PDB file of C-alpha atoms and ligand atoms in Angstrom:
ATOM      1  CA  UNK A 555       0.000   0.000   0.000  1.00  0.00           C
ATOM      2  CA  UNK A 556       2.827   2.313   0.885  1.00  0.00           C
ATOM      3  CA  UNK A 557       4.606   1.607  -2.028  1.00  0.00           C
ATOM      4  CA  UNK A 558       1.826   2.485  -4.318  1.00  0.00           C
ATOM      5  CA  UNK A 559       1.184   5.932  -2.715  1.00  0.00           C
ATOM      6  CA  UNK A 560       4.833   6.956  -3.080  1.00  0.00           C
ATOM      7  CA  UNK A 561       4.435   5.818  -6.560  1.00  0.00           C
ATOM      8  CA  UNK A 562       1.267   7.518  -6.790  1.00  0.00           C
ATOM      9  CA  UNK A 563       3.027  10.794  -5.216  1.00  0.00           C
ATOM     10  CA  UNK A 564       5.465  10.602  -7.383  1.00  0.00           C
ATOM     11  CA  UNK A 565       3.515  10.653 -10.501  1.00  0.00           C
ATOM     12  CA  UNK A 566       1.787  13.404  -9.195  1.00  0.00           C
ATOM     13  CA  UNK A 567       4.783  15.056  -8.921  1.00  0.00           C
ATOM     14  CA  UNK A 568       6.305  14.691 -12.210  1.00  0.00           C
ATOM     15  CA  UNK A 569       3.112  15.548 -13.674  1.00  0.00           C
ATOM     16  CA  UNK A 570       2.782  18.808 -11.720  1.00  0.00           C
ATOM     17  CA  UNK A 571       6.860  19.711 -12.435  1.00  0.00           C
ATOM     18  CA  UNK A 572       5.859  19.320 -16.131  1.00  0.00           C
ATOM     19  CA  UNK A 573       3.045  21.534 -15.668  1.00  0.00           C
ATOM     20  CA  UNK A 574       5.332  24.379 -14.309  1.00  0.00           C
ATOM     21  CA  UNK A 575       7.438  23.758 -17.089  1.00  0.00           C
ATOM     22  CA  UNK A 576       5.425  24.721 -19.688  1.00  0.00           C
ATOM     23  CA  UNK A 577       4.392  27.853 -17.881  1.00  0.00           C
ATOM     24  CA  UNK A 578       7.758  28.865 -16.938  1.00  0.00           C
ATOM     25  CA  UNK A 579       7.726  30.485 -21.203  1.00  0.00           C
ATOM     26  CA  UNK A 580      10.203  27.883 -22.423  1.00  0.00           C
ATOM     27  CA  UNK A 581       7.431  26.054 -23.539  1.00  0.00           C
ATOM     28  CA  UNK A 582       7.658  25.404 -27.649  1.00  0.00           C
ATOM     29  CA  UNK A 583       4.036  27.058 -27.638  1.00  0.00           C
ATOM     30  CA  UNK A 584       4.575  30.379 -26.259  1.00  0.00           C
ATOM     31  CA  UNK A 585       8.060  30.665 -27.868  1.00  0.00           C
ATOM     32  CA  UNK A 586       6.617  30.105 -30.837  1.00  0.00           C
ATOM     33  CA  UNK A 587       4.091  33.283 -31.111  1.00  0.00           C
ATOM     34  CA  UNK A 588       6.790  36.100 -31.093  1.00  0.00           C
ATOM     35  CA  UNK A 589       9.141  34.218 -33.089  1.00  0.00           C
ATOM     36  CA  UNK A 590       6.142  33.448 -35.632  1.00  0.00           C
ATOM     37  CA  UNK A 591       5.307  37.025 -35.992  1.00  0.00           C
ATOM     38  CA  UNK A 592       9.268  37.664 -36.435  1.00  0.00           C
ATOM     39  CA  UNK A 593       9.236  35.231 -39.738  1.00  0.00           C
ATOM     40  CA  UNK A 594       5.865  36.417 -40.925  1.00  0.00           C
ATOM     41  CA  UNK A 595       6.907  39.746 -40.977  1.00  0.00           C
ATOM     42  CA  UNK A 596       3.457  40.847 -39.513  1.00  0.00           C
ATOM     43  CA  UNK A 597       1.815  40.852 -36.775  1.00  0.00           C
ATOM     44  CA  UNK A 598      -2.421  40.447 -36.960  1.00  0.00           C
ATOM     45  CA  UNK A 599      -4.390  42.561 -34.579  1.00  0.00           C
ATOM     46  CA  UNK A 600      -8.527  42.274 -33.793  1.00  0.00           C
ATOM     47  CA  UNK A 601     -10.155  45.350 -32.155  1.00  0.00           C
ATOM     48  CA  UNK A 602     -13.582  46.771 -33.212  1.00  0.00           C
ATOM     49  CA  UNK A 603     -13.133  50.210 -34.478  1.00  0.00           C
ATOM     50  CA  UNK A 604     -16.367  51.703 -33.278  1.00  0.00           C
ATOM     51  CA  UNK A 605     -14.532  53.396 -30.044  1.00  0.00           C
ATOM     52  CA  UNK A 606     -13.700  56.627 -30.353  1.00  0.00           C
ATOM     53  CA  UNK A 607     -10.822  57.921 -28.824  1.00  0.00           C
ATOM     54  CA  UNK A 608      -9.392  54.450 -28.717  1.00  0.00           C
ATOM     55  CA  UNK A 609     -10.151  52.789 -32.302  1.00  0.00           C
ATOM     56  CA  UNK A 610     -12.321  54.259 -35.227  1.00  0.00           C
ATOM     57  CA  UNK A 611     -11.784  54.790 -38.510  1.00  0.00           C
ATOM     58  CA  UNK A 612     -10.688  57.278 -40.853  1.00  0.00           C
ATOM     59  CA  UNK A 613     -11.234  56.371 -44.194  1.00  0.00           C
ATOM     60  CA  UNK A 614     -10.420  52.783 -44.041  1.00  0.00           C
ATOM     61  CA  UNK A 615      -8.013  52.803 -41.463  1.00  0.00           C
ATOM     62  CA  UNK A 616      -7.923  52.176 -38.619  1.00  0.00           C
ATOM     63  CA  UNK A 617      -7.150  55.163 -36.100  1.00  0.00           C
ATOM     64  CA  UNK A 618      -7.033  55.662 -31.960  1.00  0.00           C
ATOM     65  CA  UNK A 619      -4.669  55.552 -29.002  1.00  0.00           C
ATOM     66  CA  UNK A 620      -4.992  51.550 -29.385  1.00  0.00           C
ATOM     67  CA  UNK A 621      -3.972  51.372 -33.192  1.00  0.00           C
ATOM     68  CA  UNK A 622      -0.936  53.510 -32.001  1.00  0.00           C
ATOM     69  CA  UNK A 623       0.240  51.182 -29.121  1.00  0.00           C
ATOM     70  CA  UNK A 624      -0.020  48.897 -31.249  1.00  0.00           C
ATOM     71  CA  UNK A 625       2.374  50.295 -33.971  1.00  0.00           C
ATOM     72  CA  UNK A 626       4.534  50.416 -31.662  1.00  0.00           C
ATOM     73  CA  UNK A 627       4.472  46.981 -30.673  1.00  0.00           C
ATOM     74  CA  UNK A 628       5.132  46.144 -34.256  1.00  0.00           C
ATOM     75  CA  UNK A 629       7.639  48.555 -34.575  1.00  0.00           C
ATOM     76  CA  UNK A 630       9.336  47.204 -31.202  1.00  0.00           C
ATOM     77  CA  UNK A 631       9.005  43.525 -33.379  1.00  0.00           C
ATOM     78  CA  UNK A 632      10.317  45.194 -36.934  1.00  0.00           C
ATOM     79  CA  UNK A 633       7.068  44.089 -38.758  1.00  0.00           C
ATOM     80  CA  UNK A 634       4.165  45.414 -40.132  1.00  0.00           C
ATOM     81  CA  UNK A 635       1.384  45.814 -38.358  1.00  0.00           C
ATOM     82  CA  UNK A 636      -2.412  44.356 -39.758  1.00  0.00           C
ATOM     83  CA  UNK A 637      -5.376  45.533 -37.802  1.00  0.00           C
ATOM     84  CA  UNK A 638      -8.533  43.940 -38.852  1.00  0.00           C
ATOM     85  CA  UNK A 639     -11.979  45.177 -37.899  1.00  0.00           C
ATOM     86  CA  UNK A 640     -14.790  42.773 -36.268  1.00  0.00           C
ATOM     87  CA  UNK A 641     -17.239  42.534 -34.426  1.00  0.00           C
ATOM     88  CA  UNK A 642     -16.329  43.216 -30.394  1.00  0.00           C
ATOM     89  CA  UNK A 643     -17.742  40.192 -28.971  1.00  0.00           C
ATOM     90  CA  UNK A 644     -16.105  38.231 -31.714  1.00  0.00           C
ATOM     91  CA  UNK A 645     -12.459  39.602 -30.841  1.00  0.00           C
ATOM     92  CA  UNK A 646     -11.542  37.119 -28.244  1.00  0.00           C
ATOM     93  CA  UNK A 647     -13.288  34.203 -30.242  1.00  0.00           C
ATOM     94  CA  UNK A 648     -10.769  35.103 -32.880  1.00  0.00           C
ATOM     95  CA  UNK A 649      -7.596  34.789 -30.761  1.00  0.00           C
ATOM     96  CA  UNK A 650      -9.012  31.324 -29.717  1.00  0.00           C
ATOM     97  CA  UNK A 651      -9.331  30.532 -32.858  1.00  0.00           C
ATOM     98  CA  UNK A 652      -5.831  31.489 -33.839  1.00  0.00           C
ATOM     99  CA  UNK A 653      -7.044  34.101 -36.289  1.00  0.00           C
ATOM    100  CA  UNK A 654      -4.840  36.907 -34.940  1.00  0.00           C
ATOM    101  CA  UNK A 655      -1.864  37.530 -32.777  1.00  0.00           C
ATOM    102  CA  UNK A 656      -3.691  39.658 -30.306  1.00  0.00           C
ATOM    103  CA  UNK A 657      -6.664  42.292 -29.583  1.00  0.00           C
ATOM    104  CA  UNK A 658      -6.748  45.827 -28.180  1.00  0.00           C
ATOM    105  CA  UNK A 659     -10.009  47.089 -28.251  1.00  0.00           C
ATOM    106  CA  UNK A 660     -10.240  49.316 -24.996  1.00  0.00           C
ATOM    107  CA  UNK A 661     -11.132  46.022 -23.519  1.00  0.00           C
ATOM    108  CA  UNK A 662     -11.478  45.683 -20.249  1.00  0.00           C
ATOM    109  CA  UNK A 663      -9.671  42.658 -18.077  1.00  0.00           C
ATOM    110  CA  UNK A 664     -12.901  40.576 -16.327  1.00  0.00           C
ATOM    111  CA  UNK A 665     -12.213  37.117 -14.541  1.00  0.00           C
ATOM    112  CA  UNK A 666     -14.638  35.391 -17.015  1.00  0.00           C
ATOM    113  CA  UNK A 667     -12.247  36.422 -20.266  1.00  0.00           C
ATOM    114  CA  UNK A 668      -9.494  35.479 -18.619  1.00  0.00           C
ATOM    115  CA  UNK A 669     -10.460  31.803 -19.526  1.00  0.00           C
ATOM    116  CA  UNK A 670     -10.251  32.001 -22.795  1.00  0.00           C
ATOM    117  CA  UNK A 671      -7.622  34.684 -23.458  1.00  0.00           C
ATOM    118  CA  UNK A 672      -4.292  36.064 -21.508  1.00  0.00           C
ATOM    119  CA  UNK A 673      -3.903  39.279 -20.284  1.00  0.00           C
ATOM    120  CA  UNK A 674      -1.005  42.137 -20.521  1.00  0.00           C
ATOM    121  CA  UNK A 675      -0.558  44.742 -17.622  1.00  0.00           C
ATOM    122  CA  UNK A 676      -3.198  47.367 -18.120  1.00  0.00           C
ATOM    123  CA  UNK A 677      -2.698  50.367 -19.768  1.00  0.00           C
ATOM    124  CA  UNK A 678      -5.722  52.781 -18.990  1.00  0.00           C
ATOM    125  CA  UNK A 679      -8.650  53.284 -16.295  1.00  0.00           C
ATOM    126  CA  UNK A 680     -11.965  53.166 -17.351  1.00  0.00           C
ATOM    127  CA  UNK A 681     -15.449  53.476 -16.167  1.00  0.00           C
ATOM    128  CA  UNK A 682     -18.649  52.609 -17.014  1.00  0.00           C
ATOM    129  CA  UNK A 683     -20.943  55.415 -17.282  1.00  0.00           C
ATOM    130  CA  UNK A 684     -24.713  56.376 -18.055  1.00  0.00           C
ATOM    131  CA  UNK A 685     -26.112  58.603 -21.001  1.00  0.00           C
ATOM    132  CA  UNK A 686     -29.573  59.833 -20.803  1.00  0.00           C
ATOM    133  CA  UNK A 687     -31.220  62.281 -23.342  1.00  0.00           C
ATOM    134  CA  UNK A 688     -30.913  66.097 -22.235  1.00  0.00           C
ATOM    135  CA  UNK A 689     -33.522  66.979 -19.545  1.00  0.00           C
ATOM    136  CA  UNK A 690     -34.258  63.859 -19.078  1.00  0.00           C
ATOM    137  CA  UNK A 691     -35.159  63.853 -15.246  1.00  0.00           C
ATOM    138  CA  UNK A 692     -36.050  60.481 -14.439  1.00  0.00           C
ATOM    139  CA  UNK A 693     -32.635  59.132 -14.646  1.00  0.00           C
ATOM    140  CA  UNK A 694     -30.128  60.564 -12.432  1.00  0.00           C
ATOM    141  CA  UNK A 695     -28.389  57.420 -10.616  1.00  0.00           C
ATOM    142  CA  UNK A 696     -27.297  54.265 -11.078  1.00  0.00           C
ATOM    143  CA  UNK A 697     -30.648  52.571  -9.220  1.00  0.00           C
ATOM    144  CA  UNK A 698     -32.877  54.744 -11.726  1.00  0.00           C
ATOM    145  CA  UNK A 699     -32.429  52.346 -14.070  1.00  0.00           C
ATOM    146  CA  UNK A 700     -34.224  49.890 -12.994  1.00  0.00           C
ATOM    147  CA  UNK A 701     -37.080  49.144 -15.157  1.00  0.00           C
ATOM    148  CA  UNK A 702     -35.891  51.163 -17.689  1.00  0.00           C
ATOM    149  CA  UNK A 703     -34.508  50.510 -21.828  1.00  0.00           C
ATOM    150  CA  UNK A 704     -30.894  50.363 -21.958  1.00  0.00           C
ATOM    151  CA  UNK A 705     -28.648  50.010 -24.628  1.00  0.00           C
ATOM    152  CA  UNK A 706     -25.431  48.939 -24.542  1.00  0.00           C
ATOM    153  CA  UNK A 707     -22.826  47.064 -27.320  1.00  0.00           C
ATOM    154  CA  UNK A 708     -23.177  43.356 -27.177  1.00  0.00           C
ATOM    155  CA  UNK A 709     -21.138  41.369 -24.984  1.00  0.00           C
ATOM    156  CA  UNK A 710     -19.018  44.609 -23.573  1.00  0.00           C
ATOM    157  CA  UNK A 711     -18.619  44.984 -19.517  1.00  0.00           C
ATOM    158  CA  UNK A 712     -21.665  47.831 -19.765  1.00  0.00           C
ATOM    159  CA  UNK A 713     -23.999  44.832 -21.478  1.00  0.00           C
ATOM    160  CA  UNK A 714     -22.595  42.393 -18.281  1.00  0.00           C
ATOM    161  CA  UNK A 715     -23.539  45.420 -15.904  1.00  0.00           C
ATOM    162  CA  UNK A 716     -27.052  46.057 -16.701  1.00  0.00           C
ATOM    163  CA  UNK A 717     -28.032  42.063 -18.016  1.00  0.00           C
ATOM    164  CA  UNK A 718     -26.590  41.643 -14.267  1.00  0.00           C
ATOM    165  CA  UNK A 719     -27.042  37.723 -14.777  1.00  0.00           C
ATOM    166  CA  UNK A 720     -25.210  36.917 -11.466  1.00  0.00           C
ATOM    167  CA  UNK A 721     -27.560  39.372  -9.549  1.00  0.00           C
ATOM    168  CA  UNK A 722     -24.087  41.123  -8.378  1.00  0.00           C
ATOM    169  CA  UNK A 723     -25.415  44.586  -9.368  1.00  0.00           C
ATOM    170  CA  UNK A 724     -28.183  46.606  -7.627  1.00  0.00           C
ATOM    171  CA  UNK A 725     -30.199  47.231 -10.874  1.00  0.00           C
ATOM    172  CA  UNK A 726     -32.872  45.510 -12.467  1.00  0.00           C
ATOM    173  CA  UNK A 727     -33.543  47.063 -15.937  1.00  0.00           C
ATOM    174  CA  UNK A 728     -36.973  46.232 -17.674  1.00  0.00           C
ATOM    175  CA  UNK A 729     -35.031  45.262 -21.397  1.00  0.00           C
ATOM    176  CA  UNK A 730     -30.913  45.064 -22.522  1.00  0.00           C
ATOM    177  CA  UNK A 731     -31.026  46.409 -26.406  1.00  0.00           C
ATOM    178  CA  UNK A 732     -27.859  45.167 -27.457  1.00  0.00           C
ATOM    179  CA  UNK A 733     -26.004  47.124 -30.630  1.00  0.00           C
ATOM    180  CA  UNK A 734     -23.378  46.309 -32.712  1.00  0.00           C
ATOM    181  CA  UNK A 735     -22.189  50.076 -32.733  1.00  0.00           C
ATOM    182  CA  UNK A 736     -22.156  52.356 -29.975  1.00  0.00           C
ATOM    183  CA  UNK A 737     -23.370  55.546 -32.472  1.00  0.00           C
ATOM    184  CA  UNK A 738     -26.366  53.124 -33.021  1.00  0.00           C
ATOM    185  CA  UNK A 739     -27.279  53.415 -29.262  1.00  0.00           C
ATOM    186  CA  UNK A 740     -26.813  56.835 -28.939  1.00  0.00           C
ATOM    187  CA  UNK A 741     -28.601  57.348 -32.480  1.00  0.00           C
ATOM    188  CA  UNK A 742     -31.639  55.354 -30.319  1.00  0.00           C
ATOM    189  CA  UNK A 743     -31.432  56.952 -27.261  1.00  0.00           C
ATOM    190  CA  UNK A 744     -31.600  61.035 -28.714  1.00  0.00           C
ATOM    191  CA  UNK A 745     -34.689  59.482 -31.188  1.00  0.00           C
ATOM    192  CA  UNK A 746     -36.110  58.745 -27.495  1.00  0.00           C
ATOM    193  CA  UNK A 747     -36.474  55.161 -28.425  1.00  0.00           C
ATOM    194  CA  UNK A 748     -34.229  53.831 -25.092  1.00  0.00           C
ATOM    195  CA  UNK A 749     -34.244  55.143 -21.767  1.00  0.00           C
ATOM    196  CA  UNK A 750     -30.306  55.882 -21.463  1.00  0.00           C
ATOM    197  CA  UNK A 751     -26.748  53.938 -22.464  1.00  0.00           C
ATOM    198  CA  UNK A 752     -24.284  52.097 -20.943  1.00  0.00           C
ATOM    199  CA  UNK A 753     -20.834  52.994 -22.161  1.00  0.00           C
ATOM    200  CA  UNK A 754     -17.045  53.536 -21.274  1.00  0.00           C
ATOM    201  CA  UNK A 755     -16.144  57.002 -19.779  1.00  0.00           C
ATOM    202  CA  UNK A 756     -13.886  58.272 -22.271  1.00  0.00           C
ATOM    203  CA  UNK A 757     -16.181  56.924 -25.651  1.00  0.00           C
ATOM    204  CA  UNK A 758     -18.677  58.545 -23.566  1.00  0.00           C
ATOM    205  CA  UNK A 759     -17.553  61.899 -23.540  1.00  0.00           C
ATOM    206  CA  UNK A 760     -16.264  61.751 -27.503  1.00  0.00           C
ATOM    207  CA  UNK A 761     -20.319  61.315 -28.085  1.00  0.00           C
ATOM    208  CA  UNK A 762     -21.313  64.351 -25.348  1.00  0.00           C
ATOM    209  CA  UNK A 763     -18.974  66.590 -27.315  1.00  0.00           C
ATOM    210  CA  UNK A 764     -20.257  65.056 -31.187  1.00  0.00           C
ATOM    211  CA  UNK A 765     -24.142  65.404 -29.904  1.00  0.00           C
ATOM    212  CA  UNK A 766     -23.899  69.231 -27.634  1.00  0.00           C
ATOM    213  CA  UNK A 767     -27.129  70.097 -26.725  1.00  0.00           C
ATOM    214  CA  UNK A 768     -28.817  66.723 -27.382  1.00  0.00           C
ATOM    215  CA  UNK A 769     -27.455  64.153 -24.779  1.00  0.00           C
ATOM    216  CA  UNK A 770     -26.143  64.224 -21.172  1.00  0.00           C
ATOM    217  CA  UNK A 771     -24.109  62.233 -18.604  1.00  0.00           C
ATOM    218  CA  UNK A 772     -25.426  61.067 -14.823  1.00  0.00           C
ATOM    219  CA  UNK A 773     -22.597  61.763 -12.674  1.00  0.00           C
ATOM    220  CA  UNK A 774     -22.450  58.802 -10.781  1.00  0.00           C
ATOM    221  CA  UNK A 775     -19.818  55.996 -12.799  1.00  0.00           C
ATOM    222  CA  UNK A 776     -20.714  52.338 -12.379  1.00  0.00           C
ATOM    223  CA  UNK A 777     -17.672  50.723 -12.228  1.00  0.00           C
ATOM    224  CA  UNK A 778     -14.001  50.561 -12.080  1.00  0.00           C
ATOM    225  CA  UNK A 779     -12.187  48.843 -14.971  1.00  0.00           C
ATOM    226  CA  UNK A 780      -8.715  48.312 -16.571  1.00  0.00           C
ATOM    227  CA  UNK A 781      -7.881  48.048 -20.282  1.00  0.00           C
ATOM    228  CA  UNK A 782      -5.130  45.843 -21.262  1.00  0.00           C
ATOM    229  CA  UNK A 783      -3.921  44.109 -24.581  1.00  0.00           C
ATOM    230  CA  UNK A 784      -5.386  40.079 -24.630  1.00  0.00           C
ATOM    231  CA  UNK A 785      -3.665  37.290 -26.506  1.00  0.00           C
ATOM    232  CA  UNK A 786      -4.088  34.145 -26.825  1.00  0.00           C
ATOM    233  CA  UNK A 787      -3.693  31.867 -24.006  1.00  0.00           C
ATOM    234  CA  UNK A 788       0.080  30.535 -23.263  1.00  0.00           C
ATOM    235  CA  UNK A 789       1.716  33.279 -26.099  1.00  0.00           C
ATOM    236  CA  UNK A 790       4.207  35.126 -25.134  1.00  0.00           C
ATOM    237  CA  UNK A 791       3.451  37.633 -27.527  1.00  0.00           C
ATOM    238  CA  UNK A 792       1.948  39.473 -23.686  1.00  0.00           C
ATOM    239  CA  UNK A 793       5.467  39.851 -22.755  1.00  0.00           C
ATOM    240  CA  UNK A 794       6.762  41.591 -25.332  1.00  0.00           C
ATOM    241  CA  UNK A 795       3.771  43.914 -25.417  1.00  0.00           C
ATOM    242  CA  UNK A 796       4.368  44.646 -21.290  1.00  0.00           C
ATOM    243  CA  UNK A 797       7.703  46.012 -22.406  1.00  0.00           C
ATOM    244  CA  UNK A 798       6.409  47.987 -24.472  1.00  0.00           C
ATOM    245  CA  UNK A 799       4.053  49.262 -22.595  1.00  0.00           C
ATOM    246  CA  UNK A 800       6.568  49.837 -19.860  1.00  0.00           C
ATOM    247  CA  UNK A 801       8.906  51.839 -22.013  1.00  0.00           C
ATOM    248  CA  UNK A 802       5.892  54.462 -23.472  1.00  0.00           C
ATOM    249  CA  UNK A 803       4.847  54.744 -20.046  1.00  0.00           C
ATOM    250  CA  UNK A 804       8.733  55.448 -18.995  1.00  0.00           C
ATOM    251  CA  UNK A 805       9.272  57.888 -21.642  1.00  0.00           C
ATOM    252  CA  UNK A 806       6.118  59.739 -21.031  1.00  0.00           C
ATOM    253  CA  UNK A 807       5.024  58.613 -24.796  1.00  0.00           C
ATOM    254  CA  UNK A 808       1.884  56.610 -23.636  1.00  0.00           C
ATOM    255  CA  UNK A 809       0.416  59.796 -22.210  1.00  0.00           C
ATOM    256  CA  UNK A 810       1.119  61.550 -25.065  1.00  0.00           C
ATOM    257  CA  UNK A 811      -0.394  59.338 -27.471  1.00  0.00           C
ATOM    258  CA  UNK A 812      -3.728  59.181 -25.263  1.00  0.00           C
ATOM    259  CA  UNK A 813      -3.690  63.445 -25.269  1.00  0.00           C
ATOM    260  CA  UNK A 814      -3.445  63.309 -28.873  1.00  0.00           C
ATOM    261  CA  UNK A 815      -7.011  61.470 -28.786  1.00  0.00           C
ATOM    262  CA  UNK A 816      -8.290  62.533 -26.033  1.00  0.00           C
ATOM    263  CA  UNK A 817      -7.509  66.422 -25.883  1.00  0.00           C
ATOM    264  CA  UNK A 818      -9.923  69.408 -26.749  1.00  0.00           C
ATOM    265  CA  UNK A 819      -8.284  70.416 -30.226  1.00  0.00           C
ATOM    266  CA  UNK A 820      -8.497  66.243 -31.107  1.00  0.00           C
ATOM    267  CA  UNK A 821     -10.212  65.577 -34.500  1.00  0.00           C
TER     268      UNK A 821
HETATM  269  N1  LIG B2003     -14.365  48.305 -22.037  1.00  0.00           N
HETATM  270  C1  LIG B2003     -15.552  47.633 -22.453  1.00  0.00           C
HETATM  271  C2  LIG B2003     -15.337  46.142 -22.419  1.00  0.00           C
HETATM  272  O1  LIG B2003     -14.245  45.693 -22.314  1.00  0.00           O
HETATM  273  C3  LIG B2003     -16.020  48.055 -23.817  1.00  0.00           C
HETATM  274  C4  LIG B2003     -15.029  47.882 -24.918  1.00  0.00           C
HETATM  275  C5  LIG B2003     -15.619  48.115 -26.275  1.00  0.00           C
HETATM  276  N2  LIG B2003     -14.559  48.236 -27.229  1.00  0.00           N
HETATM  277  C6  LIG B2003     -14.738  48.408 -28.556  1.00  0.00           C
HETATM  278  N3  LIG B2003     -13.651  48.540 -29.271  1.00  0.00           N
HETATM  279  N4  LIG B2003     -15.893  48.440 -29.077  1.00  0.00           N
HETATM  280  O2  LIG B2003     -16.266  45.373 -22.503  1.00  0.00           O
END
């Protein structure tokens, strides 16, 4: 009997010593994602440009503080950079799917992606915060939403607020509308055809300042949220994007990249 538990024990071991191996990055997996890019010669990112200051487009390309963090990943790598446009909720299904090297789309780190996709250190802090049509004076907290219309974009952290499947939240809205595009909300919303929307701070205030006169914000944000780059799970692609976030942060670049988005005389 003894004998078969130290055998036992020591299987257990071995297995568990392999399993640290493979996490330790020497793994032929996760060496294999930067290295992959290096050959290509290109590096693939996912994001859904309909996220103004961090991804939109101009013309057909793709423009925001995210596309330029992540030039200068590729720039940090020495290849070209490919940003393709999809759908948001369809940006982590990609990276499973091994359709692209990685995603920024001003997405915010939650437990429940972090089982299908790795996380690098965060770059911004966001909030989730409420739009209501001007004068609108039924809405002006969080708890005033309950059994109201409210749009959000499917399968963002707003859309997990106010569906509130766990019961974790305090609200109980009467409907989720779920958009594709945020402008489509807000396009709902000042027709009067939804109560209010559920969006990020800073996309937030890029609407306010496109729609003066027409929309406003409640002052109460609600929640606290970090956006950081996610790849898929085991690459270490996430290390070489932590150094680079590391050295724009250093150098003061980072903030200057989000000011040239975010600031008054910003187009
Ligand atoms: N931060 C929110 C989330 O992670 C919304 C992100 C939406 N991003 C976009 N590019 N449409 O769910």
């Amino acid at each position: 009997m003894k004998k078969i538990m130290a055998l036992v024990l020591a299987a257990t071991m071995a297995l568990s010593m392999a399993a640290c191996g493979s996490k330790g990055g020497k793994s032929a997996k996760s060496d294999d994602a930067v290295a992959a890019i290096k050959k290509a010669g290109k590096i693939t990112m996912v994001t859904n440009a309909e996220f103004r200051p961090f991804e939109y487009k101009d013309g057909n390309k793709v423009i925001g503080i995210d596309a330029d963090l992540a030039q200068a990943v590729a720039d940090d790598l020495g290849v070209k950079l490919e940003i393709t446009d999809i759908a948001f909720d369809s940006c982590i299904p990609a990276l499973k799917a091994g359709k692209a090297d990685f995603c920024m789309a001003g997405m915010s780190v939650t437990e429940d992606r972090k089982k299908n996709a790795d996380f690098t250190n965060t770059y911004f802090n966001a909030s989730q915060v409420i739009l209501v049509k001007k004068g609108n004076t039924d809405i002006s907290k969080p708890k005033d939403l309950d059994g109201k219309v409210v749009g959000v974009q499917q399968g963002t952290t707003g859309d997990t607020y106010c569906t509130n499947e766990d019961g974790k939240n305090d609200i109980s809205v009467k409907e989720v509308k779920r958009y594709q595009k945020f402008v489509d909300a807000v396009s709902d919303l000042i027709a009067g055809r939804i109560d209010a929307v559920v969006l990020d701070d800073y996309p937030a205030k890029q609407f306010l300042k496109d729609n003066e006169g027409k929309i406003e914000k409640v002052s109460d944000n609600l929640t606290t949220e970090e956006y950081a780059a996610a790849v898929p799970k085991g690459s270490n692609l996430a290390g070489e994007i932590n150094k680079v976030i590391k050295k724009l942060s250093d150098s003061g670049e980072m903030n200057q990249i989000i000011d040239k988005y975010t600031s008054d005389s910003a187009q």
